[in-house]
Short mmCIF file of C-alpha atoms in Angstrom, two decimals:
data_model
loop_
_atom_site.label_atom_id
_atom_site.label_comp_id
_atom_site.label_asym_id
_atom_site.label_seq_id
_atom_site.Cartn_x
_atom_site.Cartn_y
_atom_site.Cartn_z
CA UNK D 1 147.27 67.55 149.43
CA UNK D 2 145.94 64.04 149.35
CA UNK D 3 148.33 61.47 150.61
CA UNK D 4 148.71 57.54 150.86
CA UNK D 5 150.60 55.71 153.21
CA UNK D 6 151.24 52.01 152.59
CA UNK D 7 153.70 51.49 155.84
CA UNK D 8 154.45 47.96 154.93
CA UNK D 9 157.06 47.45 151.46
CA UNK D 10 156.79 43.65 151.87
CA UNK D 11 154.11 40.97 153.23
CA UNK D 12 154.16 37.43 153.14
CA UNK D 13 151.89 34.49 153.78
CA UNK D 14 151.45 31.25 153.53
CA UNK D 15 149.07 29.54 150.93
CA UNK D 16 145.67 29.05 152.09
CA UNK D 17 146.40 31.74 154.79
CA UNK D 18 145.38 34.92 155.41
CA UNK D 19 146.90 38.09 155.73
CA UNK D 20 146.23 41.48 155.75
CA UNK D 21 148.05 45.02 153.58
CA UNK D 22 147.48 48.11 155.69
CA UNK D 23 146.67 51.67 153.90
CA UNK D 24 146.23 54.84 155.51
CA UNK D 25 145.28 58.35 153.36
CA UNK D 26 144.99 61.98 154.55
CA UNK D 27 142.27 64.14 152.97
CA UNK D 28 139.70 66.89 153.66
CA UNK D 29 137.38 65.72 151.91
CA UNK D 30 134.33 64.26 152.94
CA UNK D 31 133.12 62.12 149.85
CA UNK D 32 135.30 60.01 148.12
CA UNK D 33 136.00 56.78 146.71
CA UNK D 34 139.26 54.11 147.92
CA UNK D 35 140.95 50.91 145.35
CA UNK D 36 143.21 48.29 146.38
CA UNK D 37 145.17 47.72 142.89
CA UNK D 38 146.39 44.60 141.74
CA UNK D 39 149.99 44.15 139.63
CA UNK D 40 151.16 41.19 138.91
CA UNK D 41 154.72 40.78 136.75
CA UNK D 42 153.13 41.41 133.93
CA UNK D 43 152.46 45.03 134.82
CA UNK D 44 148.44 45.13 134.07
CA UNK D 45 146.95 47.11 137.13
CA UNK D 46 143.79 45.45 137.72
CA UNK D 47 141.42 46.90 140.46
CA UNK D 48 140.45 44.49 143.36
CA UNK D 49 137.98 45.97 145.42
CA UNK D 50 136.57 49.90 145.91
CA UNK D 51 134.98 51.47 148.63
CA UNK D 52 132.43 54.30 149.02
CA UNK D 53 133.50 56.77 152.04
CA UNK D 54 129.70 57.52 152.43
CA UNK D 55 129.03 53.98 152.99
CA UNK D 56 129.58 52.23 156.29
CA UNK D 57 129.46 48.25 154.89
CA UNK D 58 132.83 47.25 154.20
CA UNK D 59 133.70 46.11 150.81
CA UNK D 60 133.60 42.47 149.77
CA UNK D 61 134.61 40.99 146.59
CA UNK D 62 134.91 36.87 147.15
CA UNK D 63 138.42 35.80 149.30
CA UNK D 64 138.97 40.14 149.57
CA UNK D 65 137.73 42.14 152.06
CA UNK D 66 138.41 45.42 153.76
CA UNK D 67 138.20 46.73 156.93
CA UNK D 68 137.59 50.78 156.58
CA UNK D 69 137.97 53.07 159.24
CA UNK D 70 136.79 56.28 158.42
CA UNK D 71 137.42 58.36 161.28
CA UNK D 72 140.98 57.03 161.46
CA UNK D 73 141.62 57.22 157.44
CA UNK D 74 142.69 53.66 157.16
CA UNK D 75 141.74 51.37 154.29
CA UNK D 76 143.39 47.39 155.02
CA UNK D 77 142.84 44.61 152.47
CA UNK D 78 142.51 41.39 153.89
CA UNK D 79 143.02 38.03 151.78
CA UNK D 80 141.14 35.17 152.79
CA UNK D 81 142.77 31.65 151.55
CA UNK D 82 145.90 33.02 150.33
CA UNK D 83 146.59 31.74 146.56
CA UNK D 84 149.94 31.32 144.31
CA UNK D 85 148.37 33.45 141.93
CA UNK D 86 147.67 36.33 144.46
CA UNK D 87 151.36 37.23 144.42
CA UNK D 88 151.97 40.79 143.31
CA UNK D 89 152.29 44.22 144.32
CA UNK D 90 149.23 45.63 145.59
CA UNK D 91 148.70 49.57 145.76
CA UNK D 92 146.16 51.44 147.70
CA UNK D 93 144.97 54.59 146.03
CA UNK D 94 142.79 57.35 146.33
CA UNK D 95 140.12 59.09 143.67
CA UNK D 96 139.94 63.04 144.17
CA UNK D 97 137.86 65.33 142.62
CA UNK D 98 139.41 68.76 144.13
CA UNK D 99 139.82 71.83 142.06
CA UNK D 100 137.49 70.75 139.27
CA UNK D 101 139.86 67.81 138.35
CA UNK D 102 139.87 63.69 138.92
CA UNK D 103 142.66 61.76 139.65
CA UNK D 104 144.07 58.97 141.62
CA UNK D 105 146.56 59.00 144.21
CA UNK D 106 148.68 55.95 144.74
CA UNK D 107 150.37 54.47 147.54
CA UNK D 108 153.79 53.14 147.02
CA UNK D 109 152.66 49.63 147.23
CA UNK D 110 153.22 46.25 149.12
CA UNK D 111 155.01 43.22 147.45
CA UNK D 112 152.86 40.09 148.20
CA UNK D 113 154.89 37.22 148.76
CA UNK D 114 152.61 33.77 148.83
CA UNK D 115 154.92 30.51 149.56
CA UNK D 116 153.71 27.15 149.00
CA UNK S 1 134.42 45.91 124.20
CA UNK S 2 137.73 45.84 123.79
CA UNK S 3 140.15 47.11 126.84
CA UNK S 4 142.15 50.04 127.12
CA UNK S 5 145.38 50.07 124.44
CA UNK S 6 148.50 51.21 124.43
CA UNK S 7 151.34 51.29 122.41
CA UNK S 8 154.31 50.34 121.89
CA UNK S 9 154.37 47.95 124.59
CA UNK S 10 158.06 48.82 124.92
CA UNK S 11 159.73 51.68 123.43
CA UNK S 12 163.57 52.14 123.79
CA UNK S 13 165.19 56.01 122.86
CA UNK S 14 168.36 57.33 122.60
CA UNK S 15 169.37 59.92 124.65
CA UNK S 16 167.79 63.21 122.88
CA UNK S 17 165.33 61.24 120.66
CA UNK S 18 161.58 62.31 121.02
CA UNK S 19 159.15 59.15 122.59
CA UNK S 20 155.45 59.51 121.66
CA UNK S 21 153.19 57.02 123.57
CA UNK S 22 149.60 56.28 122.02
CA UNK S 23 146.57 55.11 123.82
CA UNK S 24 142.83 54.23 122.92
CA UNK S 25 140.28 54.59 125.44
CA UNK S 26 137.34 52.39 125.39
CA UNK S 27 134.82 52.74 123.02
CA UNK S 28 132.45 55.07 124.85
CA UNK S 29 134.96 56.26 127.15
CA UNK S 30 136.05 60.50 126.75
CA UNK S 31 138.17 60.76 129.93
CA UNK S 32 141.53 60.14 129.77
CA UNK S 33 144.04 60.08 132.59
CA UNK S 34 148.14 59.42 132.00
CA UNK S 35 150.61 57.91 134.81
CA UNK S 36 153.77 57.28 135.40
CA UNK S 37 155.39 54.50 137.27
CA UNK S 38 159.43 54.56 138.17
CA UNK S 39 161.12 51.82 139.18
CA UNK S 40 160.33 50.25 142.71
CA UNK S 41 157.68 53.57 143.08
CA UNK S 42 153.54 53.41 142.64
CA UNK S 43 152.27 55.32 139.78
CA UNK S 44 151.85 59.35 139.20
CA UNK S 45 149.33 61.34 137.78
CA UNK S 46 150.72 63.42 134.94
CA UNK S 47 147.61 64.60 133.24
CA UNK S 48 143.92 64.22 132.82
CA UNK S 49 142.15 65.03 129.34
CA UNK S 50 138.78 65.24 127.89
CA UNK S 51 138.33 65.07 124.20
CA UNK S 52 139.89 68.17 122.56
CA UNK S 53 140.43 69.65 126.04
CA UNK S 54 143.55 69.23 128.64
CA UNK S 55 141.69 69.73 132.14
CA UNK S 56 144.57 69.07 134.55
CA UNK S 57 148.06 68.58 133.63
CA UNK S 58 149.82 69.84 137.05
CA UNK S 59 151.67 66.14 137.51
CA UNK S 60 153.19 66.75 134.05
CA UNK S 61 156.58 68.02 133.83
CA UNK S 62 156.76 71.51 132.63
CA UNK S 63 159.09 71.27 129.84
CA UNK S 64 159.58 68.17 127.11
CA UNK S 65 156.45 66.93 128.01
CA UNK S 66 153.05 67.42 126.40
CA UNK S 67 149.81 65.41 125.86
CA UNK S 68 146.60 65.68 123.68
CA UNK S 69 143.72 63.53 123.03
CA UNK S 70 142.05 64.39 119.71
CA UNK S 71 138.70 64.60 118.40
CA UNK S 72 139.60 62.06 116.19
CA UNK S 73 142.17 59.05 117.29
CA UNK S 74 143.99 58.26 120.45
CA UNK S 75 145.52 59.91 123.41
CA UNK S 76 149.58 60.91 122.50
CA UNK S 77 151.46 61.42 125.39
CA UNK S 78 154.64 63.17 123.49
CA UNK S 79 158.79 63.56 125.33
CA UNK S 80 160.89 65.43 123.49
CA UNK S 81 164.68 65.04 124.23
CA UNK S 82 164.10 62.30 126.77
CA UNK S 83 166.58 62.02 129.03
CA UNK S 84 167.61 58.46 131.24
CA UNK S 85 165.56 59.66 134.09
CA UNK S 86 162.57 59.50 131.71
CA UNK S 87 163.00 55.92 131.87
CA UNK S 88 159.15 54.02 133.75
CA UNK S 89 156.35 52.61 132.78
CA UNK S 90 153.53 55.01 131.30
CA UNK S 91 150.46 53.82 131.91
CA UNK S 92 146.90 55.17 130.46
CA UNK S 93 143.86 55.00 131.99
CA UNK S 94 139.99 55.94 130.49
CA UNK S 95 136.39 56.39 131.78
CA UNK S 96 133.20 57.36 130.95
CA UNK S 97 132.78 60.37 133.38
CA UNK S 98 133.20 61.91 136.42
CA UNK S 99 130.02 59.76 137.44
CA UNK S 100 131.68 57.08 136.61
CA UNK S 101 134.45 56.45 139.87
CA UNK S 102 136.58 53.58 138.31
CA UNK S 103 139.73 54.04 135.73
CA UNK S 104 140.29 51.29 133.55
CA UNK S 105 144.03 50.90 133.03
CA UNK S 106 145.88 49.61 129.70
CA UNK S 107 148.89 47.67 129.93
CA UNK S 108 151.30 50.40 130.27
CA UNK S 109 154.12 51.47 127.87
CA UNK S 110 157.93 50.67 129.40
CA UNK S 111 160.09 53.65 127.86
CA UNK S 112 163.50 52.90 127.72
CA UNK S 113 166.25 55.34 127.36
CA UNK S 114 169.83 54.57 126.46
#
């Protein structure tokens, strides 16, 4: 079965810094599609970034980036110019298609911390 | 285009009582995919459902729970007899298609039981 691993429960950085939330996933398959999840207090899971496994580029959306490693199944969000407004919990997750079905997987998710 | 909706935002049952949880996909969207988040936990796949159809409910507890999603109307994700450990957020998700790789999420519903 699909897992992901988010090894880190806590992260924190310093406004304007930059840090980085590690994900790694187990899977067989060879096409699929990774999210780094936003929620903030108010609960609304809003997607950050997504990645292609069939592509090589890393992902970039503005101060987010990520740094995928196929062959090693890891999938690490890096913040650029940390923000107040970045705090949250962030969750990694997985889309499979397997057995005719789609659904995302979910990490257990890292609680951003950004001090002042 | 309105988002995903859900409600009640927060629902709050007695021990026993039966919960039903409504969602509306967005207009165009016929996939519909339910999760559920415990405390301190990321979130769970419980079910995935095409109009009239359920095509994969094998995160879905066996008993007390059940879902549909209509021809007509929204999604009902139904507990009977909920019990305190039925207590998390339930959130609902839609899309256009298989094609289509991202969920859109609604706000969630937080189910309280007393």
């Amino acid at each position: 079965a699909q897992t992901v691993t988010q090894s880190q429960p806590e992260m924190s950085v310093q406004e304007a810094e930059t840090v980085t939330l590690s994900c790694t996933y187990d899977t067989s398959e060879s096409d699929y599609y990774l999210f780094w999840y936003k929620q903030p207090p108010s609960r609304q899971m809003i997607l950050v970034i997504r990645q292609e496994a069939y592509k090589q580029q890393n992902a970039t959306e503005n101060r987010f980036s990520v740094n995928f490693q196929k062959a090693a199944k890891s999938f690490s969000l890096k913040i650029s110019d940390s923000q107040l407004g970045d705090a949250a919990m962030y969750f990694c997750a997985y889309r499979t298609l397997r057995g005719g079905s789609e659904k995302l997987v979910f990490g257990k998710g890292t609680k951003l911390t950004v001090n002042p | 285009n309105a988002g995903v909706m859900q409600n009640p935002r927060h629902l709050v049952r007695r021990r026993g009582q039966e919960a039903r949880l409504r969602c509306s996909p967005m207009k165009g969207h016929s996939h519909v995919y339910w999760y559920r988040q415990l405390p301190e936990e990321g979130l769970k796949f419980m079910v995935y459902l095409q109009k009239e159809n359920i095509i994969d409910e094998s995160g879905m507890p066996k008993e007390r729970f059940s879902a549909e999603f209509p021809k007509e109307g929204p999604s009902i994700l139904r507990i009977q007899q909920v019990v305190r450990g039925d207590s998390a957020a339930y959130f609902c998700a839609s899309s256009p298609g298989v094609s289509s790789y991202e969920q859109y999420f609604g706000p969630g519903t937080r189910l309280t039981v007393t």
